[in-house]
C-alpha cells in the first residue's frame, strides 16, 4: 500500500501572510519615521531653536550692541538657518578694527560672537603717503607720515589703497616676501629692524636701528639669512654704522660706512641655524669688519 504524504496547506498560507505583514509593518515604520523627521525639521526651522541671546566675546573698542547690530542677528532669527560665514563677512567688512571673527551656535537659542582686534603691524609706503596695516595685512589708515614705532616697508607697490581691505602688491612674489619677512621679524622678535626695502626683490635690504643696512639678496632662505645677520651684529660695535652683505650662502661681509674698508675676523662663534637646503651640516659665519 502506497504511503500518503499530507501537506499542511493552512500552515503555509499563514507563514506567507505573516511575512507579508512584517514587510508592511517595516514600510509603515519607515514612513512614520520619515514623517516625524520632516515635522521635526519643519519645527526646527520655524518654532524651535530661535535666537534670544547674542553673546559678544573679546575687546575691540566697539560696544557689544554695535557689534550685534552690524552682525544683523536679531532676536527670533532661526538658529538652524543662521549663516555663520555671512555674519562673519558682515562684521569684518563693517568693523574696521576687527581682525578676525568666530561665530558659534549654542543650542537651543544662543549665538556667540568672538572678535579679535587689529594689531598695527607696519607702515607701507605708497604714492599718497603710508598705509597703516595690521599684522595680518588689513589696511587700517592712510597717513602722510609713518608711525615711528612700527616697521616701515618701501617698494611693496600696493595694488589698492582702500581702507578696510587687505594689502596686496601688484607683484604677487612681493606679497610672499613681505609675509615671510614680517612673520620672521615677529616670531624671532627682531625688534631692532626698523625698515625693509623691497624695491628690487632680488636685492632686498633690511635696516637695523637706522645704522646697519643688511643687503640679504633675494628671498631664498630669508629666515636663515636674518639669523646669520643677527649673529654677526653681536660681534660689531654698537656705536658705529655698517653695511652687511651676504657673501655666498653662509657668509656675511661687514663694512663700516665711513671708510668702507674690510678686515677679516676669524674668531666669530658658530651659527647654529641650519639652512633648509643644507640640513647635514652647521655653517660658520665668516665676517669682515673695517678696522677701527
CSV table of C-alpha atoms in Angstrom, one decimal:
chain,number,residue,atom,x,y,z
A,1,UNK,CA,0.0,0.0,0.0
A,2,UNK,CA,1.4,3.4,-1.0
A,3,UNK,CA,2.1,6.0,1.7
A,4,UNK,CA,0.2,9.2,1.5
A,5,UNK,CA,2.1,12.5,2.3
A,6,UNK,CA,-0.1,15.1,3.8
A,7,UNK,CA,0.7,18.8,3.3
A,8,UNK,CA,-0.5,21.4,5.8
A,9,UNK,CA,-1.8,24.0,3.3
A,10,UNK,CA,-3.2,26.2,6.0
A,11,UNK,CA,0.2,26.5,7.8
A,12,UNK,CA,1.9,27.5,4.6
A,13,UNK,CA,-0.7,30.2,4.0
A,14,UNK,CA,-0.3,31.5,7.5
A,15,UNK,CA,3.5,31.7,7.0
A,16,UNK,CA,3.2,33.7,3.8
A,17,UNK,CA,0.7,36.1,5.5
A,18,UNK,CA,3.0,36.6,8.4
A,19,UNK,CA,5.9,37.6,6.2
A,20,UNK,CA,3.7,39.9,4.2
A,21,UNK,CA,2.6,41.6,7.5
A,22,UNK,CA,6.1,42.0,8.6
A,23,UNK,CA,7.1,43.7,5.3
A,24,UNK,CA,4.1,46.0,5.6
A,25,UNK,CA,5.0,46.8,9.2
A,26,UNK,CA,8.6,47.7,8.3
A,27,UNK,CA,7.3,50.0,5.5
A,28,UNK,CA,4.8,51.6,7.8
A,29,UNK,CA,7.5,52.2,10.5
A,30,UNK,CA,9.8,53.8,7.8
A,31,UNK,CA,7.0,56.1,6.6
A,32,UNK,CA,6.2,57.2,10.2
A,33,UNK,CA,9.9,57.9,10.9
A,34,UNK,CA,10.2,60.0,7.7
A,35,UNK,CA,7.1,61.9,8.7
A,36,UNK,CA,8.3,62.5,12.2
A,37,UNK,CA,11.7,63.7,10.9
A,38,UNK,CA,10.0,66.0,8.5
A,39,UNK,CA,7.8,67.5,11.2
A,40,UNK,CA,10.9,68.0,13.5
A,41,UNK,CA,12.9,69.7,10.7
A,42,UNK,CA,9.9,72.0,9.9
A,43,UNK,CA,9.5,72.9,13.5
A,44,UNK,CA,13.3,73.4,13.9
A,45,UNK,CA,13.2,76.0,11.1
A,46,UNK,CA,10.2,77.8,12.5
A,47,UNK,CA,9.2,77.3,16.1
A,48,UNK,CA,12.3,75.7,17.7
A,49,UNK,CA,15.9,77.0,18.1
A,50,UNK,CA,15.2,80.7,17.7
A,51,UNK,CA,17.7,83.2,18.9
A,52,UNK,CA,17.1,85.0,22.1
A,53,UNK,CA,20.7,85.7,23.2
A,54,UNK,CA,23.7,87.1,21.4
A,55,UNK,CA,26.9,87.0,23.4
A,56,UNK,CA,30.0,89.0,22.3
A,57,UNK,CA,33.4,87.9,23.5
A,58,UNK,CA,36.6,90.0,23.0
A,59,UNK,CA,37.7,93.6,23.3
A,60,UNK,CA,38.0,95.6,20.1
A,61,UNK,CA,36.9,99.1,21.2
A,62,UNK,CA,33.4,98.6,19.9
A,63,UNK,CA,30.3,98.3,22.1
A,64,UNK,CA,28.7,94.9,22.2
A,65,UNK,CA,25.4,96.5,20.9
A,66,UNK,CA,27.3,97.9,17.9
A,67,UNK,CA,28.8,94.6,17.1
A,68,UNK,CA,25.5,92.8,17.3
A,69,UNK,CA,23.8,95.5,15.1
A,70,UNK,CA,26.5,95.1,12.4
A,71,UNK,CA,26.1,91.3,12.5
A,72,UNK,CA,22.5,91.6,11.5
A,73,UNK,CA,21.4,88.9,14.0
A,74,UNK,CA,18.1,89.7,15.7
A,75,UNK,CA,16.0,88.0,18.4
A,76,UNK,CA,13.7,85.5,16.8
A,77,UNK,CA,16.1,84.6,14.0
A,78,UNK,CA,16.2,80.8,13.4
A,79,UNK,CA,19.5,79.4,14.8
A,80,UNK,CA,19.5,76.5,12.3
A,81,UNK,CA,19.2,78.7,9.2
A,82,UNK,CA,21.8,81.3,10.5
A,83,UNK,CA,24.7,81.6,8.1
A,84,UNK,CA,27.8,81.9,10.2
A,85,UNK,CA,30.0,82.7,7.1
A,86,UNK,CA,27.7,85.6,6.0
A,87,UNK,CA,27.7,87.0,9.6
A,88,UNK,CA,31.5,86.9,9.8
A,89,UNK,CA,31.9,88.7,6.5
A,90,UNK,CA,29.5,91.4,7.6
A,91,UNK,CA,31.5,92.0,10.8
A,92,UNK,CA,34.9,92.0,9.0
A,93,UNK,CA,33.6,94.5,6.4
A,94,UNK,CA,31.7,96.7,8.8
A,95,UNK,CA,34.1,97.0,11.7
A,96,UNK,CA,37.5,98.3,10.7
A,97,UNK,CA,39.3,97.5,13.9
A,98,UNK,CA,38.2,93.8,14.0
A,99,UNK,CA,40.9,91.4,12.6
A,100,UNK,CA,39.1,88.1,13.0
A,101,UNK,CA,35.6,86.8,13.9
A,102,UNK,CA,34.4,83.4,15.0
A,103,UNK,CA,30.6,82.6,15.1
A,104,UNK,CA,29.3,79.7,17.2
A,105,UNK,CA,25.8,78.4,17.7
A,106,UNK,CA,24.9,77.4,21.2
A,107,UNK,CA,21.7,75.4,21.0
A,108,UNK,CA,18.9,75.9,21.8
A,109,UNK,CA,18.9,79.8,21.5
A,110,UNK,CA,22.3,81.4,21.8
A,111,UNK,CA,24.9,82.8,19.3
A,112,UNK,CA,28.5,83.6,20.4
A,113,UNK,CA,30.5,86.2,18.5
A,114,UNK,CA,34.2,86.1,19.3
A,115,UNK,CA,36.1,89.1,17.9
A,116,UNK,CA,39.8,89.8,17.8
A,117,UNK,CA,41.2,93.3,17.5
A,118,UNK,CA,43.5,94.5,14.8
A,119,UNK,CA,47.1,95.0,15.9
A,120,UNK,CA,49.0,97.6,13.9
A,121,UNK,CA,51.9,95.9,12.2
A,122,UNK,CA,53.7,98.0,9.6
A,123,UNK,CA,53.8,101.2,7.6
A,124,UNK,CA,53.6,100.6,3.8
A,125,UNK,CA,55.0,103.3,1.6
A,126,UNK,CA,52.7,104.4,-1.3
A,127,UNK,CA,52.3,107.4,-3.6
A,128,UNK,CA,49.9,109.1,-1.2
A,129,UNK,CA,51.9,108.5,2.0
A,130,UNK,CA,51.9,105.5,4.2
A,131,UNK,CA,49.3,102.7,4.7
A,132,UNK,CA,48.9,101.6,8.3
A,133,UNK,CA,48.3,97.9,8.1
A,134,UNK,CA,47.6,95.3,10.8
A,135,UNK,CA,49.8,92.3,11.5
A,136,UNK,CA,47.5,90.2,9.2
A,137,UNK,CA,47.6,92.8,6.4
A,138,UNK,CA,44.3,94.7,6.9
A,139,UNK,CA,44.6,98.3,5.8
A,140,UNK,CA,43.6,100.5,8.8
A,141,UNK,CA,44.5,104.0,7.7
A,142,UNK,CA,46.3,106.2,5.1
A,143,UNK,CA,48.7,108.7,6.7
A,144,UNK,CA,51.1,111.3,5.5
A,145,UNK,CA,53.8,110.2,7.9
A,146,UNK,CA,54.9,106.8,9.1
A,147,UNK,CA,54.4,105.6,12.7
A,148,UNK,CA,58.0,105.5,14.0
A,149,UNK,CA,57.2,102.6,16.4
A,150,UNK,CA,56.4,100.3,13.5
A,151,UNK,CA,58.3,98.6,10.7
A,152,UNK,CA,58.3,100.7,7.5
A,153,UNK,CA,58.3,98.9,4.2
A,154,UNK,CA,59.1,100.5,0.9
A,155,UNK,CA,58.9,99.1,-2.6
A,156,UNK,CA,56.0,96.8,-2.0
A,157,UNK,CA,53.8,98.6,-4.6
A,158,UNK,CA,50.3,98.2,-3.1
A,159,UNK,CA,47.6,97.3,-5.6
A,160,UNK,CA,44.9,99.2,-3.7
A,161,UNK,CA,44.8,101.9,-1.0
A,162,UNK,CA,41.2,101.1,0.1
A,163,UNK,CA,40.9,101.2,3.9
A,164,UNK,CA,39.3,98.1,5.3
A,165,UNK,CA,40.6,95.8,2.6
A,166,UNK,CA,43.6,93.5,2.8
A,167,UNK,CA,47.0,94.6,1.5
A,168,UNK,CA,48.2,93.1,-1.8
A,169,UNK,CA,51.1,94.0,-4.1
A,170,UNK,CA,51.0,94.4,-7.8
A,171,UNK,CA,53.7,91.8,-7.8
A,172,UNK,CA,52.5,88.5,-6.2
A,173,UNK,CA,56.0,87.5,-5.4
A,174,UNK,CA,56.5,90.6,-3.2
A,175,UNK,CA,53.4,89.5,-1.3
A,176,UNK,CA,55.1,86.3,-0.3
A,177,UNK,CA,58.4,88.0,0.5
A,178,UNK,CA,56.5,90.6,2.7
A,179,UNK,CA,54.6,87.8,4.5
A,180,UNK,CA,57.8,85.8,5.1
A,181,UNK,CA,59.8,88.7,6.3
A,182,UNK,CA,57.2,90.2,8.7
A,183,UNK,CA,56.4,86.7,10.2
A,184,UNK,CA,60.2,86.1,10.8
A,185,UNK,CA,60.5,89.5,12.4
A,186,UNK,CA,57.6,88.9,14.8
A,187,UNK,CA,58.4,85.3,15.6
A,188,UNK,CA,62.1,85.9,16.3
A,189,UNK,CA,61.4,89.3,17.9
A,190,UNK,CA,63.9,91.2,15.7
A,191,UNK,CA,62.8,94.5,17.4
A,192,UNK,CA,65.9,96.4,16.1
A,193,UNK,CA,64.7,96.1,12.4
A,194,UNK,CA,63.1,99.4,11.5
A,195,UNK,CA,62.7,99.2,7.8
A,196,UNK,CA,62.7,96.9,4.8
A,197,UNK,CA,63.2,97.9,1.1
A,198,UNK,CA,61.6,95.6,-1.5
A,199,UNK,CA,62.1,97.9,-4.5
A,200,UNK,CA,64.4,95.2,-6.0
A,201,UNK,CA,63.1,91.8,-5.0
A,202,UNK,CA,66.4,90.3,-5.9
A,203,UNK,CA,68.4,92.8,-3.7
A,204,UNK,CA,66.3,93.1,-0.6
A,205,UNK,CA,67.6,95.5,2.1
A,206,UNK,CA,66.8,95.3,5.9
A,207,UNK,CA,67.8,98.2,8.2
A,208,UNK,CA,68.6,97.8,11.8
A,209,UNK,CA,68.4,100.8,14.2
A,210,UNK,CA,68.8,103.2,11.3
A,211,UNK,CA,72.6,102.4,11.3
A,212,UNK,CA,73.1,98.9,9.9
A,213,UNK,CA,72.0,98.2,6.4
A,214,UNK,CA,71.8,94.4,5.5
A,215,UNK,CA,71.7,93.5,1.8
A,216,UNK,CA,70.4,90.0,2.0
A,217,UNK,CA,70.0,89.4,-1.7
A,218,UNK,CA,66.9,87.5,-3.0
A,219,UNK,CA,64.2,85.9,-1.0
A,220,UNK,CA,65.7,82.5,-0.7
A,221,UNK,CA,66.2,81.3,2.9
A,222,UNK,CA,65.2,84.6,4.5
A,223,UNK,CA,64.9,83.2,8.0
A,224,UNK,CA,68.4,81.7,7.8
A,225,UNK,CA,69.9,85.0,6.5
A,226,UNK,CA,68.3,87.0,9.3
A,227,UNK,CA,69.7,84.7,11.9
A,228,UNK,CA,73.1,84.9,10.3
A,229,UNK,CA,72.9,88.7,10.3
A,230,UNK,CA,71.8,88.8,14.0
A,231,UNK,CA,74.8,86.7,15.0
A,232,UNK,CA,77.2,89.0,13.0
A,233,UNK,CA,75.7,92.1,14.5
A,234,UNK,CA,76.5,90.9,18.0
A,235,UNK,CA,80.2,90.9,17.1
A,236,UNK,CA,80.4,94.6,15.9
A,237,UNK,CA,80.4,97.9,17.6
A,238,UNK,CA,77.1,99.3,18.9
A,239,UNK,CA,78.2,102.8,18.2
A,240,UNK,CA,79.1,102.8,14.5
A,241,UNK,CA,77.2,102.4,11.3
A,242,UNK,CA,77.7,99.4,9.0
A,243,UNK,CA,76.8,97.8,5.7
A,244,UNK,CA,76.3,94.0,5.8
A,245,UNK,CA,76.1,91.9,2.7
A,246,UNK,CA,75.6,88.2,2.0
A,247,UNK,CA,78.7,86.5,0.6
A,248,UNK,CA,77.7,83.2,-0.9
A,249,UNK,CA,75.2,81.1,1.0
A,250,UNK,CA,76.7,81.2,4.5
A,251,UNK,CA,79.0,84.2,5.0
A,252,UNK,CA,78.4,87.9,5.6
A,253,UNK,CA,80.7,90.8,4.7
A,254,UNK,CA,80.5,93.7,7.3
A,255,UNK,CA,81.9,97.1,6.3
A,256,UNK,CA,82.0,100.3,8.3
A,257,UNK,CA,80.2,103.0,6.5
A,258,UNK,CA,82.8,105.8,7.0
A,259,UNK,CA,85.6,104.2,5.0
A,260,UNK,CA,84.1,101.0,3.6
A,261,UNK,CA,87.3,99.1,4.1
A,262,UNK,CA,87.3,95.5,5.3
A,263,UNK,CA,89.3,93.4,7.7
A,264,UNK,CA,88.8,89.7,8.1
A,265,UNK,CA,87.9,88.4,11.6
A,266,UNK,CA,88.2,84.7,12.2
A,267,UNK,CA,87.1,84.3,15.9
A,268,UNK,CA,83.3,84.5,15.4
A,269,UNK,CA,81.1,81.9,17.2
A,270,UNK,CA,79.4,79.3,15.1
A,271,UNK,CA,75.9,80.0,13.8
A,272,UNK,CA,73.7,77.1,14.9
A,273,UNK,CA,71.0,77.8,12.3
A,274,UNK,CA,70.9,75.2,9.5
A,275,UNK,CA,69.8,76.4,6.1
A,276,UNK,CA,66.8,74.5,4.8
A,277,UNK,CA,68.7,73.2,1.8
A,278,UNK,CA,71.8,72.2,3.8
A,279,UNK,CA,70.5,70.1,6.6
A,280,UNK,CA,73.5,67.9,7.0
A,281,UNK,CA,75.9,70.4,8.5
A,282,UNK,CA,76.1,73.6,10.7
A,283,UNK,CA,77.5,76.7,8.9
A,284,UNK,CA,80.1,79.0,10.4
A,285,UNK,CA,79.8,82.7,9.6
A,286,UNK,CA,83.0,84.4,8.4
A,287,UNK,CA,82.6,88.2,8.8
A,288,UNK,CA,84.7,91.0,7.5
A,289,UNK,CA,84.8,94.3,9.6
A,290,UNK,CA,86.6,97.5,9.0
A,291,UNK,CA,89.5,98.5,11.1
A,292,UNK,CA,88.5,100.9,13.9
